[in-house]
JSON list of C-alpha atoms in Angstrom, two decimals:
[
{"chain": "A", "resi": 234, "resn": "MET", "atom": "CA", "xyz": [53.53, 19.36, -48.10]},
{"chain": "A", "resi": 235, "resn": "HIS", "atom": "CA", "xyz": [52.48, 16.39, -50.55]},
{"chain": "A", "resi": 236, "resn": "SER", "atom": "CA", "xyz": [49.02, 16.36, -50.57]},
{"chain": "A", "resi": 237, "resn": "ALA", "atom": "CA", "xyz": [45.91, 18.83, -49.77]},
{"chain": "A", "resi": 238, "resn": "SER", "atom": "CA", "xyz": [44.77, 16.71, -47.03]},
{"chain": "A", "resi": 239, "resn": "GLY", "atom": "CA", "xyz": [48.59, 17.29, -45.05]},
{"chain": "A", "resi": 240, "resn": "ASN", "atom": "CA", "xyz": [48.57, 21.18, -46.12]},
{"chain": "A", "resi": 241, "resn": "GLY", "atom": "CA", "xyz": [45.19, 21.26, -44.49]},
{"chain": "A", "resi": 242, "resn": "ALA", "atom": "CA", "xyz": [46.45, 19.73, -41.15]},
{"chain": "A", "resi": 243, "resn": "VAL", "atom": "CA", "xyz": [49.41, 22.18, -40.82]},
{"chain": "A", "resi": 244, "resn": "ARG", "atom": "CA", "xyz": [47.28, 25.20, -41.33]},
{"chain": "A", "resi": 245, "resn": "HIS", "atom": "CA", "xyz": [44.77, 23.68, -38.74]},
{"chain": "A", "resi": 246, "resn": "TYR", "atom": "CA", "xyz": [48.04, 22.79, -36.58]},
{"chain": "A", "resi": 247, "resn": "PHE", "atom": "CA", "xyz": [49.13, 26.64, -36.84]},
{"chain": "A", "resi": 248, "resn": "ASP", "atom": "CA", "xyz": [45.43, 28.52, -36.05]},
{"chain": "A", "resi": 249, "resn": "ASN", "atom": "CA", "xyz": [44.78, 26.26, -32.86]},
{"chain": "A", "resi": 250, "resn": "THR", "atom": "CA", "xyz": [48.35, 27.28, -31.63]},
{"chain": "A", "resi": 251, "resn": "ARG", "atom": "CA", "xyz": [48.71, 30.48, -32.40]},
{"chain": "A", "resi": 252, "resn": "GLU", "atom": "CA", "xyz": [47.95, 31.78, -29.06]},
{"chain": "A", "resi": 253, "resn": "VAL", "atom": "CA", "xyz": [50.89, 29.89, -27.58]},
{"chain": "A", "resi": 254, "resn": "ALA", "atom": "CA", "xyz": [53.19, 30.47, -30.28]},
{"chain": "A", "resi": 255, "resn": "ILE", "atom": "CA", "xyz": [52.37, 34.24, -29.83]},
{"chain": "A", "resi": 256, "resn": "ILE", "atom": "CA", "xyz": [52.97, 34.30, -26.41]},
{"chain": "A", "resi": 257, "resn": "LEU", "atom": "CA", "xyz": [56.21, 32.26, -26.46]},
{"chain": "A", "resi": 258, "resn": "ALA", "atom": "CA", "xyz": [57.36, 34.55, -29.68]},
{"chain": "A", "resi": 259, "resn": "GLU", "atom": "CA", "xyz": [56.70, 37.71, -26.81]},
{"chain": "A", "resi": 260, "resn": "MET", "atom": "CA", "xyz": [58.57, 35.84, -24.03]},
{"chain": "A", "resi": 261, "resn": "PHE", "atom": "CA", "xyz": [61.53, 35.06, -26.33]},
{"chain": "A", "resi": 262, "resn": "LYS", "atom": "CA", "xyz": [61.67, 38.67, -27.60]},
{"chain": "A", "resi": 263, "resn": "ALA", "atom": "CA", "xyz": [61.63, 39.77, -24.08]},
{"chain": "A", "resi": 264, "resn": "LEU", "atom": "CA", "xyz": [64.66, 37.50, -22.97]},
{"chain": "A", "resi": 265, "resn": "TRP", "atom": "CA", "xyz": [66.90, 37.57, -26.16]},
{"chain": "A", "resi": 266, "resn": "PRO", "atom": "CA", "xyz": [65.98, 40.16, -28.28]},
{"chain": "A", "resi": 267, "resn": "GLU", "atom": "CA", "xyz": [69.01, 40.09, -30.29]},
{"chain": "A", "resi": 268, "resn": "TYR", "atom": "CA", "xyz": [68.58, 36.30, -31.31]},
{"chain": "A", "resi": 269, "resn": "TYR", "atom": "CA", "xyz": [64.53, 37.20, -31.80]},
{"chain": "A", "resi": 270, "resn": "ALA", "atom": "CA", "xyz": [65.75, 39.91, -34.07]},
{"chain": "A", "resi": 271, "resn": "LYS", "atom": "CA", "xyz": [67.68, 37.37, -36.10]},
{"chain": "A", "resi": 272, "resn": "TYR", "atom": "CA", "xyz": [64.83, 34.80, -36.00]},
{"chain": "A", "resi": 273, "resn": "GLU", "atom": "CA", "xyz": [62.12, 36.86, -36.94]},
{"chain": "A", "resi": 274, "resn": "ALA", "atom": "CA", "xyz": [64.41, 38.32, -39.78]},
{"chain": "A", "resi": 275, "resn": "ALA", "atom": "CA", "xyz": [65.13, 34.25, -41.12]},
{"chain": "A", "resi": 276, "resn": "PHE", "atom": "CA", "xyz": [61.30, 33.46, -40.54]},
{"chain": "A", "resi": 277, "resn": "LYS", "atom": "CA", "xyz": [60.29, 36.65, -42.60]},
{"chain": "A", "resi": 278, "resn": "ALA", "atom": "CA", "xyz": [62.63, 35.29, -45.35]},
{"chain": "A", "resi": 279, "resn": "GLY", "atom": "CA", "xyz": [61.45, 31.53, -45.12]},
{"chain": "A", "resi": 280, "resn": "CYS", "atom": "CA", "xyz": [58.30, 31.71, -44.25]},
{"chain": "A", "resi": 281, "resn": "TRP", "atom": "CA", "xyz": [55.44, 29.80, -46.30]},
{"chain": "A", "resi": 282, "resn": "MET", "atom": "CA", "xyz": [52.20, 29.49, -44.59]},
{"chain": "A", "resi": 283, "resn": "LYS", "atom": "CA", "xyz": [50.23, 32.95, -43.46]},
{"chain": "A", "resi": 284, "resn": "GLU", "atom": "CA", "xyz": [49.07, 30.90, -40.89]},
{"chain": "A", "resi": 285, "resn": "ASP", "atom": "CA", "xyz": [52.29, 31.02, -39.24]},
{"chain": "A", "resi": 286, "resn": "PRO", "atom": "CA", "xyz": [52.68, 33.61, -36.56]},
{"chain": "A", "resi": 287, "resn": "GLY", "atom": "CA", "xyz": [56.63, 32.75, -36.23]},
{"chain": "A", "resi": 288, "resn": "PRO", "atom": "CA", "xyz": [59.41, 33.72, -35.48]},
{"chain": "A", "resi": 289, "resn": "PHE", "atom": "CA", "xyz": [60.57, 30.11, -35.29]},
{"chain": "A", "resi": 290, "resn": "ILE", "atom": "CA", "xyz": [61.32, 28.40, -38.81]},
{"chain": "A", "resi": 291, "resn": "GLY", "atom": "CA", "xyz": [60.60, 25.07, -37.74]},
{"chain": "A", "resi": 292, "resn": "ARG", "atom": "CA", "xyz": [58.86, 23.19, -35.30]},
{"chain": "A", "resi": 293, "resn": "ALA", "atom": "CA", "xyz": [58.99, 19.58, -34.32]},
{"chain": "A", "resi": 294, "resn": "VAL", "atom": "CA", "xyz": [55.65, 17.62, -32.70]},
{"chain": "A", "resi": 295, "resn": "ILE", "atom": "CA", "xyz": [56.74, 14.13, -31.23]},
{"chain": "A", "resi": 296, "resn": "TYR", "atom": "CA", "xyz": [53.56, 12.32, -30.54]},
{"chain": "A", "resi": 297, "resn": "LYS", "atom": "CA", "xyz": [53.58, 9.15, -28.72]},
{"chain": "A", "resi": 298, "resn": "LEU", "atom": "CA", "xyz": [56.99, 8.72, -28.55]},
{"chain": "A", "resi": 299, "resn": "GLN", "atom": "CA", "xyz": [59.61, 8.30, -25.91]},
{"chain": "A", "resi": 300, "resn": "VAL", "atom": "CA", "xyz": [63.01, 9.53, -27.21]},
{"chain": "A", "resi": 301, "resn": "GLU", "atom": "CA", "xyz": [66.11, 9.23, -25.67]},
{"chain": "A", "resi": 302, "resn": "LEU", "atom": "CA", "xyz": [68.26, 12.57, -25.20]},
{"chain": "A", "resi": 303, "resn": "HIS", "atom": "CA", "xyz": [68.45, 14.69, -28.18]},
{"chain": "A", "resi": 304, "resn": "LEU", "atom": "CA", "xyz": [71.24, 17.46, -28.75]},
{"chain": "A", "resi": 305, "resn": "ASP", "atom": "CA", "xyz": [70.69, 19.89, -31.18]},
{"chain": "A", "resi": 306, "resn": "ARG", "atom": "CA", "xyz": [74.52, 21.37, -32.18]},
{"chain": "A", "resi": 307, "resn": "HIS", "atom": "CA", "xyz": [73.56, 23.19, -35.36]},
{"chain": "A", "resi": 308, "resn": "ASP", "atom": "CA", "xyz": [71.09, 25.47, -33.78]},
{"chain": "A", "resi": 309, "resn": "ALA", "atom": "CA", "xyz": [72.14, 29.31, -34.22]},
{"chain": "A", "resi": 310, "resn": "GLY", "atom": "CA", "xyz": [70.32, 30.38, -30.51]},
{"chain": "A", "resi": 311, "resn": "PRO", "atom": "CA", "xyz": [67.78, 29.35, -28.29]},
{"chain": "A", "resi": 312, "resn": "THR", "atom": "CA", "xyz": [64.91, 26.86, -28.71]},
{"chain": "A", "resi": 313, "resn": "ILE", "atom": "CA", "xyz": [61.44, 26.30, -26.90]},
{"chain": "A", "resi": 314, "resn": "THR", "atom": "CA", "xyz": [60.78, 22.82, -25.79]},
{"chain": "A", "resi": 315, "resn": "PHE", "atom": "CA", "xyz": [57.99, 21.86, -23.49]},
{"chain": "A", "resi": 316, "resn": "PRO", "atom": "CA", "xyz": [55.82, 18.70, -22.63]},
{"chain": "A", "resi": 317, "resn": "VAL", "atom": "CA", "xyz": [52.13, 18.88, -22.98]},
{"chain": "A", "resi": 318, "resn": "GLY", "atom": "CA", "xyz": [49.28, 16.43, -22.43]},
{"chain": "A", "resi": 319, "resn": "GLN", "atom": "CA", "xyz": [48.47, 13.40, -20.37]},
{"chain": "A", "resi": 320, "resn": "TYR", "atom": "CA", "xyz": [50.77, 11.08, -19.85]},
{"chain": "A", "resi": 321, "resn": "GLU", "atom": "CA", "xyz": [52.84, 8.70, -17.48]},
{"chain": "A", "resi": 322, "resn": "GLY", "atom": "CA", "xyz": [56.28, 7.53, -16.41]},
{"chain": "A", "resi": 323, "resn": "GLY", "atom": "CA", "xyz": [58.15, 10.08, -18.49]},
{"chain": "A", "resi": 324, "resn": "TYR", "atom": "CA", "xyz": [59.83, 13.66, -17.63]},
{"chain": "A", "resi": 325, "resn": "MET", "atom": "CA", "xyz": [61.76, 16.00, -20.30]},
{"chain": "A", "resi": 326, "resn": "GLU", "atom": "CA", "xyz": [65.49, 16.05, -19.22]},
{"chain": "A", "resi": 327, "resn": "LEU", "atom": "CA", "xyz": [67.89, 19.34, -19.48]},
{"chain": "A", "resi": 328, "resn": "PRO", "atom": "CA", "xyz": [71.49, 18.13, -18.51]},
{"chain": "A", "resi": 329, "resn": "GLN", "atom": "CA", "xyz": [72.48, 21.95, -19.06]},
{"chain": "A", "resi": 330, "resn": "LEU", "atom": "CA", "xyz": [70.69, 22.84, -16.09]},
{"chain": "A", "resi": 331, "resn": "MET", "atom": "CA", "xyz": [70.90, 19.46, -14.26]},
{"chain": "A", "resi": 332, "resn": "ALA", "atom": "CA", "xyz": [67.11, 19.37, -14.08]},
{"chain": "A", "resi": 333, "resn": "HIS", "atom": "CA", "xyz": [64.53, 16.78, -14.73]},
{"chain": "A", "resi": 334, "resn": "PHE", "atom": "CA", "xyz": [60.56, 17.79, -15.05]},
{"chain": "A", "resi": 335, "resn": "LEU", "atom": "CA", "xyz": [57.98, 15.51, -14.65]}
]
């Protein structure tokens, strides 16, 4: 973080998304326990804010932006991705599953 206001915004984000992050972490742990253990160990080594419940080191929030198909070739395991909010005319595409979510 380059400023106190930016730091406060990140803390606010972690506080407001804590419940969903904990639920998603439990689902991740139940579905892929071996990956969860690796992610949790990396998170504990790299966590920089106590408000972040983990186990993911990185998070991206895409706000008011339509993006092209994106592939993370260097991910070491599963990721969690989901659209939220109120929008029209868009969808999330998962080509590996041959699926579109409106």
